[in-house]
C-alpha cells in the first residue's frame, strides 16, 4: 500500500494513494471510525484499516500533504557515510571532524530531532544569521513496524513497516563546530519527510534509484544497492543493544553530490527548491525560505 497523511478541511486523515500520486482514498478502522494517525495504524497493524465506504475519494490538489508520521515517537536514527563516494567527498570537504578512515568499518549512527520534521511542500527555514552552510541529503528511510531487540539480519525485514523519503538537511558549519552532529541536523524544519510511505510488502529496497535536484539541476544520482551497510545490517546493529519500536525512523544515509562535496561548496540559498525522488516511493519537494 502507498499511504499518505493529509489535511482536508481542517481534518487530518490517513489514506491510500495511487502510483501516479493523483488520488487519495481515506482509510477507516473496521468499525467505520476514520483513521487520522499513521502511528496508530503502524502500532495496530495495517489489517485494521479498510478503505472508507462513507467518505469520498480526494485528489492530491485538494489536500495539504503532511509528514506521513506527523509526530515521530522519538528522534530519527540516522546513518552517516553509508555510500562510498559520499564518504570520500565528505572526508575531503573539510567539514568532517572524524580522524578515522573515510569509509567506516562499522555503521556511523547518530540522531536527528523529531521536532525538525516537516511535510512535502513546507519550507525549510533558512537559518539567517546562524549558518551559511545549509546542505541537503537525499535518503531512503525505513519505518519500523514491529518492536524488537537483538534482531538478526535474517529477521530484519519482518520488523519493517515500510519506506519513505527523508531530506537530512544539515548546517555543515554547526555539524563541524559542535563535534557531535545532532545540533547541526536538528534545526526546526531540517527534516522534510514523505509524502508517501510505501508498505514493506510492496517494495524491495535493495536496488532503488535515488536522485536529488536543486532548482532542477541533478546533484545526487545513485542507487540503494551501493549502501555500504544494507538495511538488515543496520537493523541488526542498531537493535543489538537498543529496542526498536513501532514508528522508529531509520534514515539510511546519503549518496555523493551534497553541496559540501563541491569545490567550492554549493550550499542552499533562500528561494532554492530541493526535490528528491526514490524509485517506487515518490517525490519529496521543499523550498528554502
Ligand atoms: Mg544524512
Short mmCIF file of C-alpha atoms and ligand atoms in Angstrom, two decimals:
data_model
loop_
_atom_site.label_atom_id
_atom_site.label_comp_id
_atom_site.label_asym_id
_atom_site.label_seq_id
_atom_site.Cartn_x
_atom_site.Cartn_y
_atom_site.Cartn_z
CA UNK A 1 0.00 0.00 0.00
CA UNK A 2 1.00 3.57 -0.66
CA UNK A 3 -0.01 5.62 2.37
CA UNK A 4 -0.20 9.37 2.99
CA UNK A 5 -1.23 11.59 5.89
CA UNK A 6 -3.15 14.65 4.73
CA UNK A 7 -5.14 17.65 5.90
CA UNK A 8 -8.53 18.27 4.32
CA UNK A 9 -10.99 20.94 5.57
CA UNK A 10 -9.09 21.11 8.87
CA UNK A 11 -9.25 17.35 9.48
CA UNK A 12 -6.22 15.06 9.47
CA UNK A 13 -6.61 11.76 7.67
CA UNK A 14 -4.62 8.74 6.56
CA UNK A 15 -5.33 7.40 3.10
CA UNK A 16 -4.22 5.22 0.24
CA UNK A 17 -2.78 6.85 -2.83
CA UNK A 18 -2.01 5.65 -6.35
CA UNK A 19 1.40 5.35 -8.02
CA UNK A 20 0.60 8.41 -10.13
CA UNK A 21 0.09 10.47 -6.94
CA UNK A 22 -3.22 11.90 -8.03
CA UNK A 23 -5.92 10.45 -5.77
CA UNK A 24 -6.36 9.57 -2.09
CA UNK A 25 -8.84 7.06 -0.64
CA UNK A 26 -9.42 7.79 3.06
CA UNK A 27 -8.88 4.85 5.43
CA UNK A 28 -11.23 3.83 8.24
CA UNK A 29 -11.00 1.35 11.05
CA UNK A 30 -13.12 -1.74 10.51
CA UNK A 31 -15.96 -0.15 12.58
CA UNK A 32 -16.02 2.90 10.27
CA UNK A 33 -14.04 5.30 12.52
CA UNK A 34 -11.79 7.49 10.36
CA UNK A 35 -8.05 6.86 10.81
CA UNK A 36 -6.21 10.10 11.49
CA UNK A 37 -2.88 8.90 12.87
CA UNK A 38 -0.33 6.82 10.93
CA UNK A 39 1.42 5.87 14.15
CA UNK A 40 -1.74 4.25 15.46
CA UNK A 41 -2.08 2.37 12.17
CA UNK A 42 1.53 1.15 12.46
CA UNK A 43 1.02 0.03 16.06
CA UNK A 44 -2.33 -1.70 15.44
CA UNK A 45 -1.40 -3.22 12.09
CA UNK A 46 -2.38 -2.49 8.53
CA UNK A 47 -5.02 -5.24 8.67
CA UNK A 48 -7.11 -3.00 10.97
CA UNK A 49 -7.62 -0.46 8.15
CA UNK A 50 -10.09 -0.52 5.31
CA UNK A 51 -10.84 1.97 2.51
CA UNK A 52 -13.71 4.19 3.63
CA UNK A 53 -17.09 3.47 2.09
CA UNK A 54 -18.65 6.63 3.53
CA UNK A 55 -16.08 9.26 2.60
CA UNK A 56 -15.32 10.34 -0.97
CA UNK A 57 -12.01 9.87 -2.77
CA UNK A 58 -9.90 13.06 -2.72
CA UNK A 59 -7.38 14.46 -5.18
CA UNK A 60 -3.83 15.50 -4.22
CA UNK A 61 -4.75 19.01 -5.35
CA UNK A 62 -7.46 19.44 -2.70
CA UNK A 63 -5.43 18.35 0.36
CA UNK A 64 -2.30 19.53 2.13
CA UNK A 65 0.14 16.65 2.50
CA UNK A 66 1.57 16.20 5.99
CA UNK A 67 4.58 14.19 7.17
CA UNK A 68 3.45 10.54 6.95
CA UNK A 69 4.19 10.23 10.68
CA UNK A 70 3.30 13.68 11.98
CA UNK A 71 4.98 13.35 15.37
CA UNK A 72 7.57 10.56 15.38
CA UNK A 73 7.61 8.94 18.82
CA UNK A 74 11.30 9.72 19.21
CA UNK A 75 14.24 11.22 17.37
CA UNK A 76 15.19 9.80 13.98
CA UNK A 77 18.02 7.28 13.92
CA UNK A 78 20.39 8.34 11.13
CA UNK A 79 23.33 6.68 9.41
CA UNK A 80 26.34 8.67 8.20
CA UNK A 81 28.88 7.91 5.48
CA UNK A 82 26.94 4.94 4.14
CA UNK A 83 27.79 5.36 0.44
CA UNK A 84 31.49 5.05 -0.55
CA UNK A 85 31.65 8.05 -2.88
CA UNK A 86 29.90 10.25 -0.34
CA UNK A 87 32.18 9.04 2.46
CA UNK A 88 35.14 10.20 0.38
CA UNK A 89 33.59 13.54 -0.66
CA UNK A 90 32.74 14.25 3.00
CA UNK A 91 36.24 13.32 4.22
CA UNK A 92 37.68 15.68 1.55
CA UNK A 93 35.21 18.51 2.27
CA UNK A 94 36.93 19.81 5.39
CA UNK A 95 33.67 19.51 7.37
CA UNK A 96 34.42 16.03 8.77
CA UNK A 97 35.94 16.17 12.25
CA UNK A 98 36.47 12.41 12.38
CA UNK A 99 40.10 11.35 12.04
CA UNK A 100 39.21 7.71 11.29
CA UNK A 101 39.12 6.10 7.84
CA UNK A 102 36.90 7.85 5.23
CA UNK A 103 34.91 4.65 4.70
CA UNK A 104 33.79 3.40 8.13
CA UNK A 105 34.31 -0.18 9.29
CA UNK A 106 31.12 -0.08 11.35
CA UNK A 107 27.90 1.88 10.77
CA UNK A 108 28.12 5.52 11.91
CA UNK A 109 24.86 6.15 13.79
CA UNK A 110 23.56 9.44 15.16
CA UNK A 111 20.19 11.06 15.88
CA UNK A 112 18.18 13.96 14.48
CA UNK A 113 15.44 15.73 16.40
CA UNK A 114 11.89 14.54 15.70
CA UNK A 115 10.89 18.17 16.27
CA UNK A 116 12.55 19.10 12.96
CA UNK A 117 10.05 17.07 10.88
CA UNK A 118 8.08 18.89 8.15
CA UNK A 119 5.98 17.62 5.25
CA UNK A 120 6.24 17.85 1.49
CA UNK A 121 5.66 21.37 0.22
CA UNK A 122 6.58 23.01 3.54
CA UNK A 123 9.54 25.38 3.64
CA UNK A 124 12.97 24.65 5.04
CA UNK A 125 13.63 27.85 7.01
CA UNK A 126 16.98 29.40 6.08
CA UNK A 127 18.97 29.82 9.31
CA UNK A 128 19.60 33.53 8.76
CA UNK A 129 22.49 34.83 10.83
CA UNK A 130 23.26 31.35 12.18
CA UNK A 131 24.66 29.33 9.28
CA UNK A 132 25.84 29.96 5.75
CA UNK A 133 26.49 26.29 5.00
CA UNK A 134 22.98 24.86 4.55
CA UNK A 135 23.07 21.48 2.81
CA UNK A 136 20.68 18.80 1.51
CA UNK A 137 20.96 14.98 1.84
CA UNK A 138 18.59 12.66 -0.05
CA UNK A 139 17.97 9.45 1.92
CA UNK A 140 15.89 6.29 1.90
CA UNK A 141 14.15 5.99 5.28
CA UNK A 142 13.00 2.75 6.92
CA UNK A 143 9.94 2.86 9.19
CA UNK A 144 9.86 0.18 11.89
CA UNK A 145 6.57 -1.68 12.35
CA UNK A 146 7.24 -4.35 14.95
CA UNK A 147 9.38 -3.78 18.02
CA UNK A 148 12.45 -5.88 18.60
CA UNK A 149 15.82 -6.17 20.25
CA UNK A 150 18.76 -8.26 19.03
CA UNK A 151 17.10 -8.63 15.65
CA UNK A 152 19.23 -10.91 13.45
CA UNK A 153 19.81 -9.96 9.80
CA UNK A 154 17.61 -12.80 8.58
CA UNK A 155 14.62 -11.45 10.52
CA UNK A 156 15.25 -7.75 9.92
CA UNK A 157 12.66 -7.19 7.19
CA UNK A 158 9.89 -8.72 9.32
CA UNK A 159 10.27 -5.67 11.61
CA UNK A 160 9.90 -3.13 8.79
CA UNK A 161 6.54 -1.41 8.25
CA UNK A 162 7.60 0.48 5.15
CA UNK A 163 9.77 3.05 3.40
CA UNK A 164 9.71 6.77 2.78
CA UNK A 165 12.00 9.66 1.78
CA UNK A 166 13.96 11.93 4.15
CA UNK A 167 15.95 15.06 3.38
CA UNK A 168 18.59 15.11 6.15
CA UNK A 169 19.08 18.90 5.98
CA UNK A 170 22.30 19.94 7.69
CA UNK A 171 24.04 23.16 8.75
CA UNK A 172 27.59 21.97 7.89
CA UNK A 173 29.32 24.67 9.95
CA UNK A 174 27.34 23.63 13.05
CA UNK A 175 27.97 19.97 12.32
CA UNK A 176 31.69 20.69 12.23
CA UNK A 177 31.95 23.23 15.04
CA UNK A 178 29.98 21.31 17.66
CA UNK A 179 31.72 17.97 17.12
CA UNK A 180 28.56 15.93 17.57
CA UNK A 181 26.19 16.10 14.57
CA UNK A 182 22.87 16.34 16.44
CA UNK A 183 22.66 20.15 16.68
CA UNK A 184 23.55 20.98 13.06
CA UNK A 185 20.98 18.45 11.80
CA UNK A 186 18.14 19.33 14.16
CA UNK A 187 17.21 22.98 13.49
CA UNK A 188 13.44 23.43 13.15
CA UNK A 189 12.30 22.37 9.62
CA UNK A 190 15.53 20.43 8.91
CA UNK A 191 13.71 17.11 8.39
CA UNK A 192 11.41 17.09 5.35
CA UNK A 193 9.84 13.62 5.10
CA UNK A 194 7.38 11.79 2.87
CA UNK A 195 4.94 12.39 1.43
CA UNK A 196 4.34 8.70 0.60
CA UNK A 197 5.04 5.78 2.94
CA UNK A 198 5.13 2.53 0.94
CA UNK A 199 4.45 -0.62 2.94
CA UNK A 200 7.17 -3.26 3.01
CA UNK A 201 5.15 -5.86 1.10
CA UNK A 202 5.14 -3.56 -1.93
CA UNK A 203 8.79 -2.56 -2.24
CA UNK A 204 12.17 -4.28 -2.42
CA UNK A 205 14.53 -1.57 -1.14
CA UNK A 206 17.75 -3.28 -2.22
CA UNK A 207 18.24 -1.54 -5.60
CA UNK A 208 16.29 1.71 -5.91
CA UNK A 209 17.37 4.76 -7.89
CA UNK A 210 17.77 7.78 -5.58
CA UNK A 211 18.13 11.30 -7.02
CA UNK A 212 18.19 14.86 -5.78
CA UNK A 213 17.78 18.09 -7.76
CA UNK A 214 18.39 21.66 -6.63
CA UNK A 215 16.42 24.13 -8.79
CA UNK A 216 16.09 21.37 -11.38
CA UNK A 217 19.84 20.63 -11.54
CA UNK A 218 20.65 16.98 -10.80
CA UNK A 219 23.05 16.88 -7.82
CA UNK A 220 22.72 13.34 -6.44
CA UNK A 221 22.19 10.33 -8.69
CA UNK A 222 22.78 6.94 -7.09
CA UNK A 223 21.24 3.60 -6.21
CA UNK A 224 20.50 2.00 -2.84
CA UNK A 225 22.42 -1.09 -3.98
CA UNK A 226 25.53 0.95 -3.19
CA UNK A 227 24.77 1.24 0.53
CA UNK A 228 27.90 0.16 2.44
CA UNK A 229 25.76 -1.24 5.28
CA UNK A 230 22.47 -2.61 3.95
CA UNK A 231 19.14 -2.42 5.77
CA UNK A 232 19.40 -5.83 7.54
CA UNK A 233 22.89 -4.89 8.78
CA UNK A 234 21.64 -1.53 10.06
CA UNK A 235 18.66 -3.10 11.87
CA UNK A 236 20.85 -5.82 13.37
CA UNK A 237 23.44 -3.28 14.54
CA UNK A 238 21.01 -0.66 15.91
CA UNK A 239 18.80 -3.22 17.67
CA UNK A 240 21.70 -5.10 19.23
CA UNK A 241 21.51 -3.13 22.46
CA UNK A 242 18.52 -0.88 21.90
CA UNK A 243 14.89 -1.93 21.40
CA UNK A 244 13.49 -0.68 18.12
CA UNK A 245 9.87 0.47 18.43
CA UNK A 246 6.95 0.87 16.03
CA UNK A 247 7.24 4.23 14.28
CA UNK A 248 11.01 4.50 14.65
CA UNK A 249 12.54 6.00 11.52
CA UNK A 250 15.99 4.97 10.29
CA UNK A 251 17.50 7.31 7.66
CA UNK A 252 19.96 5.11 5.80
CA UNK A 253 22.50 7.74 4.65
CA UNK A 254 23.02 9.96 1.64
CA UNK A 255 24.94 9.33 -1.60
CA UNK A 256 27.57 11.60 -3.19
CA UNK A 257 26.65 15.01 -4.55
CA UNK A 258 25.87 17.03 -1.41
CA UNK A 259 26.67 20.76 -1.52
CA UNK A 260 29.71 20.35 0.75
CA UNK A 261 31.22 17.90 -1.74
CA UNK A 262 31.67 20.54 -4.48
CA UNK A 263 34.79 22.69 -4.73
CA UNK A 264 33.89 25.36 -3.86
CA UNK A 265 30.84 24.12 -1.90
CA UNK A 266 27.39 24.78 -3.34
CA UNK A 267 25.19 25.38 -0.33
CA UNK A 268 21.46 26.14 -0.35
CA UNK A 269 20.20 29.70 -0.56
CA UNK A 270 16.85 31.34 0.07
CA UNK A 271 14.46 30.61 -2.78
CA UNK A 272 16.06 27.30 -3.75
CA UNK A 273 13.92 24.23 -4.38
CA UNK A 274 15.12 20.76 -3.35
CA UNK A 275 13.44 17.76 -4.99
CA UNK A 276 14.23 14.16 -4.06
CA UNK A 277 12.97 11.08 -5.86
CA UNK A 278 13.32 7.46 -4.85
CA UNK A 279 12.20 4.81 -7.31
CA UNK A 280 8.98 3.11 -6.23
CA UNK A 281 8.30 5.62 -3.44
CA UNK A 282 7.79 9.05 -4.98
CA UNK A 283 8.99 12.63 -4.88
CA UNK A 284 9.62 14.99 -1.95
CA UNK A 285 9.85 18.70 -2.80
CA UNK A 286 10.59 21.58 -0.41
CA UNK A 287 11.70 25.13 -0.92
CA UNK A 288 14.14 27.11 1.21
CA UNK A 289 12.51 30.21 2.67
MG1 LIG B 1 22.41 12.06 6.43
#
